[in-house]
C-alpha cells in the first residue's frame, strides 16, 4: 500500500533534495531540466550508465551527484 504524496530525502550535489517516493534517477534528471544533455550521474559513489537511469530507483538517504558537460575550448 503506497502513501499518497510520500517523498524521499536525498543529498544532491551536497545539498538536501526531496523527490516523490518511487522516483528513478531518470525522473531526477528530468526534474532538474537536464534531459537530453550530456551528464554523468553518480549514486552512492557508483556511476550509473545513462542507459540505466530509468531503471535505477532512488532511496531515502542516497548521495547523488549530477554533473553536466559544458562545451568550450
JSON list of C-alpha atoms in Angstrom, two decimals:
[
{"chain": "A", "resi": 1, "resn": "UNK", "atom": "CA", "xyz": [0.00, 0.00, 0.00]},
{"chain": "A", "resi": 2, "resn": "UNK", "atom": "CA", "xyz": [1.55, 3.27, -1.08]},
{"chain": "A", "resi": 3, "resn": "UNK", "atom": "CA", "xyz": [1.18, 6.53, 0.78]},
{"chain": "A", "resi": 4, "resn": "UNK", "atom": "CA", "xyz": [-0.01, 9.42, -1.41]},
{"chain": "A", "resi": 5, "resn": "UNK", "atom": "CA", "xyz": [2.45, 12.29, -1.72]},
{"chain": "A", "resi": 6, "resn": "UNK", "atom": "CA", "xyz": [5.16, 10.35, 0.11]},
{"chain": "A", "resi": 7, "resn": "UNK", "atom": "CA", "xyz": [8.64, 11.68, -0.50]},
{"chain": "A", "resi": 8, "resn": "UNK", "atom": "CA", "xyz": [12.24, 10.68, -0.07]},
{"chain": "A", "resi": 9, "resn": "UNK", "atom": "CA", "xyz": [15.09, 12.85, 1.12]},
{"chain": "A", "resi": 10, "resn": "UNK", "atom": "CA", "xyz": [18.46, 12.61, -0.57]},
{"chain": "A", "resi": 11, "resn": "UNK", "atom": "CA", "xyz": [21.59, 14.69, -0.96]},
{"chain": "A", "resi": 12, "resn": "UNK", "atom": "CA", "xyz": [22.03, 16.16, -4.44]},
{"chain": "A", "resi": 13, "resn": "UNK", "atom": "CA", "xyz": [25.43, 17.68, -5.20]},
{"chain": "A", "resi": 14, "resn": "UNK", "atom": "CA", "xyz": [25.92, 18.25, -1.48]},
{"chain": "A", "resi": 15, "resn": "UNK", "atom": "CA", "xyz": [22.53, 19.85, -0.81]},
{"chain": "A", "resi": 16, "resn": "UNK", "atom": "CA", "xyz": [19.31, 18.38, 0.65]},
{"chain": "A", "resi": 17, "resn": "UNK", "atom": "CA", "xyz": [16.75, 17.49, -2.02]},
{"chain": "A", "resi": 18, "resn": "UNK", "atom": "CA", "xyz": [13.27, 15.98, -1.88]},
{"chain": "A", "resi": 19, "resn": "UNK", "atom": "CA", "xyz": [11.67, 13.73, -4.50]},
{"chain": "A", "resi": 20, "resn": "UNK", "atom": "CA", "xyz": [8.45, 11.78, -4.80]},
{"chain": "A", "resi": 21, "resn": "UNK", "atom": "CA", "xyz": [8.79, 8.27, -3.41]},
{"chain": "A", "resi": 22, "resn": "UNK", "atom": "CA", "xyz": [9.41, 5.76, -6.19]},
{"chain": "A", "resi": 23, "resn": "UNK", "atom": "CA", "xyz": [11.33, 8.25, -8.33]},
{"chain": "A", "resi": 24, "resn": "UNK", "atom": "CA", "xyz": [14.13, 7.00, -10.52]},
{"chain": "A", "resi": 25, "resn": "UNK", "atom": "CA", "xyz": [17.41, 8.62, -11.47]},
{"chain": "A", "resi": 26, "resn": "UNK", "atom": "CA", "xyz": [15.80, 9.49, -14.83]},
{"chain": "A", "resi": 27, "resn": "UNK", "atom": "CA", "xyz": [12.97, 11.28, -13.01]},
{"chain": "A", "resi": 28, "resn": "UNK", "atom": "CA", "xyz": [15.53, 13.35, -11.12]},
{"chain": "A", "resi": 29, "resn": "UNK", "atom": "CA", "xyz": [17.38, 14.25, -14.33]},
{"chain": "A", "resi": 30, "resn": "UNK", "atom": "CA", "xyz": [14.09, 15.41, -15.89]},
{"chain": "A", "resi": 31, "resn": "UNK", "atom": "CA", "xyz": [13.15, 17.39, -12.77]},
{"chain": "A", "resi": 32, "resn": "UNK", "atom": "CA", "xyz": [16.49, 19.18, -12.99]},
{"chain": "A", "resi": 33, "resn": "UNK", "atom": "CA", "xyz": [15.86, 20.05, -16.65]},
{"chain": "A", "resi": 34, "resn": "UNK", "atom": "CA", "xyz": [18.88, 18.05, -17.81]},
{"chain": "A", "resi": 35, "resn": "UNK", "atom": "CA", "xyz": [17.09, 15.56, -20.07]},
{"chain": "A", "resi": 36, "resn": "UNK", "atom": "CA", "xyz": [18.88, 15.13, -23.37]},
{"chain": "A", "resi": 37, "resn": "UNK", "atom": "CA", "xyz": [22.09, 16.74, -22.11]},
{"chain": "A", "resi": 38, "resn": "UNK", "atom": "CA", "xyz": [25.47, 15.14, -21.67]},
{"chain": "A", "resi": 39, "resn": "UNK", "atom": "CA", "xyz": [25.57, 14.30, -17.99]},
{"chain": "A", "resi": 40, "resn": "UNK", "atom": "CA", "xyz": [27.09, 11.85, -15.54]},
{"chain": "A", "resi": 41, "resn": "UNK", "atom": "CA", "xyz": [25.07, 10.55, -12.60]},
{"chain": "A", "resi": 42, "resn": "UNK", "atom": "CA", "xyz": [26.69, 9.00, -9.54]},
{"chain": "A", "resi": 43, "resn": "UNK", "atom": "CA", "xyz": [24.60, 7.42, -6.78]},
{"chain": "A", "resi": 44, "resn": "UNK", "atom": "CA", "xyz": [26.34, 6.44, -3.55]},
{"chain": "A", "resi": 45, "resn": "UNK", "atom": "CA", "xyz": [29.74, 6.66, -5.28]},
{"chain": "A", "resi": 46, "resn": "UNK", "atom": "CA", "xyz": [28.68, 4.40, -8.18]},
{"chain": "A", "resi": 47, "resn": "UNK", "atom": "CA", "xyz": [28.41, 5.77, -11.72]},
{"chain": "A", "resi": 48, "resn": "UNK", "atom": "CA", "xyz": [25.05, 4.91, -13.29]},
{"chain": "A", "resi": 49, "resn": "UNK", "atom": "CA", "xyz": [25.18, 4.46, -17.08]},
{"chain": "A", "resi": 50, "resn": "UNK", "atom": "CA", "xyz": [22.74, 6.73, -18.90]},
{"chain": "A", "resi": 51, "resn": "UNK", "atom": "CA", "xyz": [21.02, 3.65, -20.33]},
{"chain": "A", "resi": 52, "resn": "UNK", "atom": "CA", "xyz": [20.14, 2.51, -16.79]},
{"chain": "A", "resi": 53, "resn": "UNK", "atom": "CA", "xyz": [18.83, 5.79, -15.32]},
{"chain": "A", "resi": 54, "resn": "UNK", "atom": "CA", "xyz": [15.16, 4.88, -15.86]},
{"chain": "A", "resi": 55, "resn": "UNK", "atom": "CA", "xyz": [15.70, 1.53, -14.13]},
{"chain": "A", "resi": 56, "resn": "UNK", "atom": "CA", "xyz": [17.56, 2.96, -11.13]},
{"chain": "A", "resi": 57, "resn": "UNK", "atom": "CA", "xyz": [15.28, 3.79, -8.21]},
{"chain": "A", "resi": 58, "resn": "UNK", "atom": "CA", "xyz": [16.31, 6.42, -5.70]},
{"chain": "A", "resi": 59, "resn": "UNK", "atom": "CA", "xyz": [16.00, 5.78, -1.97]},
{"chain": "A", "resi": 60, "resn": "UNK", "atom": "CA", "xyz": [15.89, 7.81, 1.20]},
{"chain": "A", "resi": 61, "resn": "UNK", "atom": "CA", "xyz": [19.39, 8.92, 2.17]},
{"chain": "A", "resi": 62, "resn": "UNK", "atom": "CA", "xyz": [21.01, 8.40, -1.25]},
{"chain": "A", "resi": 63, "resn": "UNK", "atom": "CA", "xyz": [24.01, 10.58, -2.07]},
{"chain": "A", "resi": 64, "resn": "UNK", "atom": "CA", "xyz": [23.59, 11.75, -5.68]},
{"chain": "A", "resi": 65, "resn": "UNK", "atom": "CA", "xyz": [26.00, 13.75, -7.82]},
{"chain": "A", "resi": 66, "resn": "UNK", "atom": "CA", "xyz": [24.88, 15.02, -11.22]},
{"chain": "A", "resi": 67, "resn": "UNK", "atom": "CA", "xyz": [27.48, 16.66, -13.42]},
{"chain": "A", "resi": 68, "resn": "UNK", "atom": "CA", "xyz": [26.80, 18.01, -16.88]},
{"chain": "A", "resi": 69, "resn": "UNK", "atom": "CA", "xyz": [29.41, 18.63, -19.53]},
{"chain": "A", "resi": 70, "resn": "UNK", "atom": "CA", "xyz": [29.84, 22.20, -20.71]},
{"chain": "A", "resi": 71, "resn": "UNK", "atom": "CA", "xyz": [31.40, 22.65, -24.12]},
{"chain": "A", "resi": 72, "resn": "UNK", "atom": "CA", "xyz": [34.25, 25.01, -24.62]},
{"chain": "A", "resi": 73, "resn": "UNK", "atom": "CA", "xyz": [37.77, 25.20, -25.72]}
]
